[in-house]
Coordinates of N, CA and C in Angstrom, one line a residue:
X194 N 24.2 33.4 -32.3 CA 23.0 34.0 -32.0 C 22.3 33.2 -30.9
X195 N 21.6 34.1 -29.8 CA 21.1 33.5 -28.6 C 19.7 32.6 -29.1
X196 N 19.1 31.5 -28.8 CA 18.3 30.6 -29.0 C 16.9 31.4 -27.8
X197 N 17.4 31.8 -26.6 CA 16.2 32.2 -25.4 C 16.8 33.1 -24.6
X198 N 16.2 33.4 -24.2 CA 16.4 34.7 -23.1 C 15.7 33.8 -21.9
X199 N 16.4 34.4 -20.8 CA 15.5 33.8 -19.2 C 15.4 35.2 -18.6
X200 N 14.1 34.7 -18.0 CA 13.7 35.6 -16.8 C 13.0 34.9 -15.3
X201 N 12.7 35.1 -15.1 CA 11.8 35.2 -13.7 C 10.4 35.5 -13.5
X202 N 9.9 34.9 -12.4 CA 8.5 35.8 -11.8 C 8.5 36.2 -10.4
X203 N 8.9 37.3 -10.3 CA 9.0 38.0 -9.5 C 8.2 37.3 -8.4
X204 N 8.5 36.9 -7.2 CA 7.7 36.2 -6.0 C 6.9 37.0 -5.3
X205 N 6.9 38.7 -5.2 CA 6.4 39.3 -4.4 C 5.1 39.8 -4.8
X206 N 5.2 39.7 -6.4 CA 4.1 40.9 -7.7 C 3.7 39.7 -8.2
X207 N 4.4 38.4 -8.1 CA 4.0 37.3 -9.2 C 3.5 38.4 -10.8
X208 N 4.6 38.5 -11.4 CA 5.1 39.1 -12.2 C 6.0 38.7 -12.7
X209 N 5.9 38.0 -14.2 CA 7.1 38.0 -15.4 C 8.0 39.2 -15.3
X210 N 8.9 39.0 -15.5 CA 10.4 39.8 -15.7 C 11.3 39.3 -16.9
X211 N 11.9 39.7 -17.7 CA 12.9 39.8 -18.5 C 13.9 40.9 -17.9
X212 N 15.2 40.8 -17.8 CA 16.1 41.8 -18.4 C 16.6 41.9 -19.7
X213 N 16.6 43.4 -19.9 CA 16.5 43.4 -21.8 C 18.3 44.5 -21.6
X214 N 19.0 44.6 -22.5 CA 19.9 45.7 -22.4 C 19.6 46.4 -23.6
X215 N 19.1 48.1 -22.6 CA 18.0 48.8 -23.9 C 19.5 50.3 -23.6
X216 N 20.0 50.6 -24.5 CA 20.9 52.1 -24.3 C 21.8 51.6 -24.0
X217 N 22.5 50.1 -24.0 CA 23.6 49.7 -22.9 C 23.3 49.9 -21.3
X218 N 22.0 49.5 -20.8 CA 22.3 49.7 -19.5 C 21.4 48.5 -19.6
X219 N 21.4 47.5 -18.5 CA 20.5 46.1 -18.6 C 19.6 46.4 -17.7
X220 N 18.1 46.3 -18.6 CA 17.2 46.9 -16.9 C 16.1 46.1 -16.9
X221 N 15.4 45.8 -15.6 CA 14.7 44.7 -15.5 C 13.3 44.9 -16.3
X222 N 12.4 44.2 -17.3 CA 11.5 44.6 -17.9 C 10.0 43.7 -17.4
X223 N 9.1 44.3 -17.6 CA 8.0 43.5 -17.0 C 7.2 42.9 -18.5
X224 N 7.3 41.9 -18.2 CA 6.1 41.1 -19.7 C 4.7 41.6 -19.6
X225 N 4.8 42.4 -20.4 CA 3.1 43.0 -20.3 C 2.5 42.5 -21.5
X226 N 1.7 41.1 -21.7 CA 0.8 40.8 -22.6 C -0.3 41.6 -22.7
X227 N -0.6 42.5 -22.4 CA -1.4 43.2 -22.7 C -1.5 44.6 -23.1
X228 N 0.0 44.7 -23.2 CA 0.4 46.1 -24.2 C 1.1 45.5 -25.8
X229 N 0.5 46.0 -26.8 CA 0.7 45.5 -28.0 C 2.2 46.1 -28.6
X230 N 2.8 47.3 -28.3 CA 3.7 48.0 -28.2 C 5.4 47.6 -28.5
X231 N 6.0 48.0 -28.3 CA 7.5 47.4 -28.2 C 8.0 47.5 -26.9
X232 N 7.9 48.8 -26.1 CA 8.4 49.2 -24.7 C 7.7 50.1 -24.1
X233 N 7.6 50.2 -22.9 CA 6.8 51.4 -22.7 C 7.3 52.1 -21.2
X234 N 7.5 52.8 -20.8 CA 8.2 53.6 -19.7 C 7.8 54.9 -19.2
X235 N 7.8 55.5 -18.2 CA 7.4 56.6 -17.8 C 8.6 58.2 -17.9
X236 N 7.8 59.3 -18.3 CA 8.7 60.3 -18.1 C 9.6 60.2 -17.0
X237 N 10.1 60.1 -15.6 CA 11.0 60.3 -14.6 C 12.1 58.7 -15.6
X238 N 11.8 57.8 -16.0 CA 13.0 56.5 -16.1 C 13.1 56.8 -17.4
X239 N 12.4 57.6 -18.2 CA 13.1 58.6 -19.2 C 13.6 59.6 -19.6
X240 N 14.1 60.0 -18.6 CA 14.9 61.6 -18.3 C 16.0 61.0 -17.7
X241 N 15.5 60.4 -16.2 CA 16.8 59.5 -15.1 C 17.6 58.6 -15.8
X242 N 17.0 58.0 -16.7 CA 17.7 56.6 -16.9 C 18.7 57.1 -18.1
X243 N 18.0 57.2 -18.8 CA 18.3 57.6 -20.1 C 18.8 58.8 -20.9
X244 N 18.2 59.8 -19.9 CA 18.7 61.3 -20.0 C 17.7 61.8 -21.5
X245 N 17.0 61.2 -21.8 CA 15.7 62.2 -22.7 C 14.8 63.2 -22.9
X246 N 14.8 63.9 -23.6 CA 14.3 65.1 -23.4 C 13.1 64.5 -23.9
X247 N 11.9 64.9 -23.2 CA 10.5 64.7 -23.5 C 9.9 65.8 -22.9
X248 N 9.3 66.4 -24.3 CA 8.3 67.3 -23.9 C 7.7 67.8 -25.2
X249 N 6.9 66.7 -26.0 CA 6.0 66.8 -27.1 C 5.3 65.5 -27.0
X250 N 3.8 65.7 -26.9 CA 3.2 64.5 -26.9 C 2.7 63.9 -28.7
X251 N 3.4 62.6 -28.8 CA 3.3 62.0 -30.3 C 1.7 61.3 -30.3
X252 N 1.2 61.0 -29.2 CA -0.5 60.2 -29.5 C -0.8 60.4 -27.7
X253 N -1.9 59.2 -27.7 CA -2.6 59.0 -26.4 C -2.8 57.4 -26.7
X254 N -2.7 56.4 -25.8 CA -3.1 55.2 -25.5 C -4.2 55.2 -24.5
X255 N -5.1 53.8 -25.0 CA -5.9 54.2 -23.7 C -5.0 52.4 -22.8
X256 N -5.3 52.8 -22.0 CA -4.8 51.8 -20.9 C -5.5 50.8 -20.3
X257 N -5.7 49.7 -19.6 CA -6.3 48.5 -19.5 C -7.9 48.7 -18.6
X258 N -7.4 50.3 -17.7 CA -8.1 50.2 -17.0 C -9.5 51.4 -17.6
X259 N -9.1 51.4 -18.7 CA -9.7 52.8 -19.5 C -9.5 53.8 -19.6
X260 N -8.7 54.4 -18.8 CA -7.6 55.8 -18.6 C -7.0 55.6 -19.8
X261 N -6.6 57.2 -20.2 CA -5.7 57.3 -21.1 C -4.7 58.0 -20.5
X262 N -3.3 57.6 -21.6 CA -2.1 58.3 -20.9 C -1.4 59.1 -22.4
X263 N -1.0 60.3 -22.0 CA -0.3 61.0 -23.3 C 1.4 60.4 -23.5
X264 N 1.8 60.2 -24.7 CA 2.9 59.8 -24.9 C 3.8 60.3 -25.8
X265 N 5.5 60.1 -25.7 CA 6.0 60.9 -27.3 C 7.0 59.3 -27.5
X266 N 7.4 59.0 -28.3 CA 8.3 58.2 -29.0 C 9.3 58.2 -29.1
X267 N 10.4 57.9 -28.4 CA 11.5 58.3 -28.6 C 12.5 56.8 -29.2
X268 N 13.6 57.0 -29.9 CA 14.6 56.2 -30.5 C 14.9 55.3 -29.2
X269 N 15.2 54.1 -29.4 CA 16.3 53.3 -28.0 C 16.8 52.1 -29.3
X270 N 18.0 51.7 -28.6 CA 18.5 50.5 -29.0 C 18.4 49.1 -27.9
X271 N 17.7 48.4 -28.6 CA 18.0 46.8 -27.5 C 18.7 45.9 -28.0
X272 N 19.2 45.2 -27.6 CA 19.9 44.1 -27.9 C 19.0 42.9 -27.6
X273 N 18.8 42.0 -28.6 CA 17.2 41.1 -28.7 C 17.9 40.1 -29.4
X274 N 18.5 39.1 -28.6 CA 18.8 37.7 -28.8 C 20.1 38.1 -29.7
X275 N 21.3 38.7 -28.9 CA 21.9 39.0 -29.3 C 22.5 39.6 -30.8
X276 N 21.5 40.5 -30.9 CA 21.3 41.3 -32.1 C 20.9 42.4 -31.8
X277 N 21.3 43.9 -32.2 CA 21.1 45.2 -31.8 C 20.2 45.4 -32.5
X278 N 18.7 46.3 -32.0 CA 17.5 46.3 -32.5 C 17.1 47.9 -32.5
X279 N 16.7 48.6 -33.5 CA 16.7 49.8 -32.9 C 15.3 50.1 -33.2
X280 N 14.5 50.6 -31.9 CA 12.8 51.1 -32.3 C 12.4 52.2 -31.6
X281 N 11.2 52.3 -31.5 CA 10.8 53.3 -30.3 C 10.1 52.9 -28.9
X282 N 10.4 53.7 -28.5 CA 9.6 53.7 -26.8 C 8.7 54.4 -26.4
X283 N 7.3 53.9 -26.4 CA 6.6 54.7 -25.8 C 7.4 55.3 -24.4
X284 N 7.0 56.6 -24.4 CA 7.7 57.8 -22.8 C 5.9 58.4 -22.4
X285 N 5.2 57.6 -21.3 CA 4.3 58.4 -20.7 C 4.5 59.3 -19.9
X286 N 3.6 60.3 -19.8 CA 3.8 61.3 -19.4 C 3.4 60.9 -17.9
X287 N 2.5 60.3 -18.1 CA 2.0 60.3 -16.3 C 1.9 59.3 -15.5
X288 N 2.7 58.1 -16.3 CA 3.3 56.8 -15.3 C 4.7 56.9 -14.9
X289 N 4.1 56.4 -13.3 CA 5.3 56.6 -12.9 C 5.9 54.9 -12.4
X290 N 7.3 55.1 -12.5 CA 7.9 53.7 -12.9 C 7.6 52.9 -11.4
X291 N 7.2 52.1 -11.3 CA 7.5 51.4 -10.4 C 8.3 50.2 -9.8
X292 N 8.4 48.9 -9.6 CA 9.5 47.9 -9.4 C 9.9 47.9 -10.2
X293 N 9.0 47.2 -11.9 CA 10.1 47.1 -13.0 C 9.4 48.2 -13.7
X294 N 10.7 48.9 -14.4 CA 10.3 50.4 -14.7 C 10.2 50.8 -16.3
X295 N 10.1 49.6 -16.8 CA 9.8 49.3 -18.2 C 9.0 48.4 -18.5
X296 N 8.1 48.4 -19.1 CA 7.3 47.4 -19.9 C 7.5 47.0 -21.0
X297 N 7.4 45.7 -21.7 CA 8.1 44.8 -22.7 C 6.5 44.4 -23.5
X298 N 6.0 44.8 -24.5 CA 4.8 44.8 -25.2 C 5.2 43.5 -26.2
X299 N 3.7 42.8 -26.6 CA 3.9 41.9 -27.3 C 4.4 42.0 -29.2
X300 N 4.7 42.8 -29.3 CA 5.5 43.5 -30.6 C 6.6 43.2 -30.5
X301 N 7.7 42.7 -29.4 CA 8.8 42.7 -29.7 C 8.7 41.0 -29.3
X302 N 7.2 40.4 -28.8 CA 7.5 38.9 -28.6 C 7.0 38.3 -30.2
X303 N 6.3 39.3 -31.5 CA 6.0 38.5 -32.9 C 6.4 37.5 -32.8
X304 N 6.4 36.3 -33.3 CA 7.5 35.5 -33.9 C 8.6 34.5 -33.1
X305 N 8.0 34.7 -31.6 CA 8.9 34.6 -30.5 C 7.8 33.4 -29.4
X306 N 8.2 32.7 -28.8 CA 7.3 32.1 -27.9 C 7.8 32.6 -26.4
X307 N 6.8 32.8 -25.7 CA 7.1 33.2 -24.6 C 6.4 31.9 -23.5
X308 N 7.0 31.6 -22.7 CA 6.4 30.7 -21.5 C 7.0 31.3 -19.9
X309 N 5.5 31.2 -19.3 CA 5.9 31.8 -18.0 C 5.1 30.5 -17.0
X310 N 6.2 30.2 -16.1 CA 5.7 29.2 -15.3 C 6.2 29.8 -13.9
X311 N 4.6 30.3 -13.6 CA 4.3 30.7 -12.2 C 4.7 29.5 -11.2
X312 N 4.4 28.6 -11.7 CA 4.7 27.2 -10.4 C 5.9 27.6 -10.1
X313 N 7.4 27.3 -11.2 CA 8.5 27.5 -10.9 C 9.6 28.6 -10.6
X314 N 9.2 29.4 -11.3 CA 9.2 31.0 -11.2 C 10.1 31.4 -12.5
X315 N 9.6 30.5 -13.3 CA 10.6 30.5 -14.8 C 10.1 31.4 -15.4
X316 N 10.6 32.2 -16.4 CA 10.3 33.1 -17.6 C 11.3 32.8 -18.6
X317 N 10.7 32.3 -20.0 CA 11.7 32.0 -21.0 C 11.1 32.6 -22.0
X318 N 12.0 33.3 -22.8 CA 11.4 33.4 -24.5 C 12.1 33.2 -25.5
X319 N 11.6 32.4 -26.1 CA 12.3 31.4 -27.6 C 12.2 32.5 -28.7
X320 N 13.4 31.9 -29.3 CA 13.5 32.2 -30.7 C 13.4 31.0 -31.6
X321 N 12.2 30.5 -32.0 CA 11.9 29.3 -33.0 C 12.9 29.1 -34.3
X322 N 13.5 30.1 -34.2 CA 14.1 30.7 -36.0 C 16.1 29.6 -35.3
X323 N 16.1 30.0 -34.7 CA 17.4 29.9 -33.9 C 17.3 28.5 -33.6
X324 N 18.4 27.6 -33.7 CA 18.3 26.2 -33.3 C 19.2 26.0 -32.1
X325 N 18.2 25.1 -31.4 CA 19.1 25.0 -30.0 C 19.8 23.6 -30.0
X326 N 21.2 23.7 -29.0 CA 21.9 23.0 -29.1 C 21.6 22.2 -27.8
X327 N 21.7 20.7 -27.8 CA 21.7 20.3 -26.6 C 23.3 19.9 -25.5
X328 N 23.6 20.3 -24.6 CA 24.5 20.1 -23.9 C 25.3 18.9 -23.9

């Protein structure tokens, strides 16, 4: 079992990154501390990516900036410290994906430490539960 996951900070967005492998396809995720969620993605990288049919809204979120966006829920599998995880994905209706075209909600960080060092352009997230070995 994997002890951390690495990522990055994007130099251009100064933006956390993970890659997560969500369906079997590895896609770049953005650390959004501020969505409580598990994943969150837009209708086009949920039809394109994924090939899902969406067209029933399950709730409404309201969003950071006070907008709300309609959403439905659909099944995904991730692989999360090398363990297959199966949850749902928020699918908005009216975000559209941009650089990274998934968001990574702090629900799937519970239990997990995350450290992002803008100085270096490091993104790491621990599994406390997992013992790490030293080289």
């Amino acid at each position: 079992m994997e002890a951390e996951m690495e990522g990055y900070v994007d130099r251009e967005t100064n933006l956390p990154v993970v890659k997560l492998n969500i369906n079997q396809r590895e896609i770049p995720c953005l650390v959004d501390t501020g969505f409580n969620g598990f994943l969150w993605t837009g209708i086009d990288v949920a039809q394109r990516v994924f090939g899902m049919r969406v067209n029933r809204v399950d709730g409404e979120s309201e969003l950071a900036d006070g907008s709300g966006a309609d959403y439905q829920l659909e099944p995904v599998e991730v692989l999360w410290f090398g363990r297959p995880l199966h949850l749902r994905m928020h699918v908005a209706f009216s975000l559209r994906a941009g650089k990274f075209p998934i968001l990574l909600g702090t629900r799937l960080l519970v239990g997990h430490v995350l450290i992002a060092d803008f100085n270096h352009g490091i993104v790491q997230i621990r599994d406390p539960s997992v013992s790490r070995v030293s080289p």
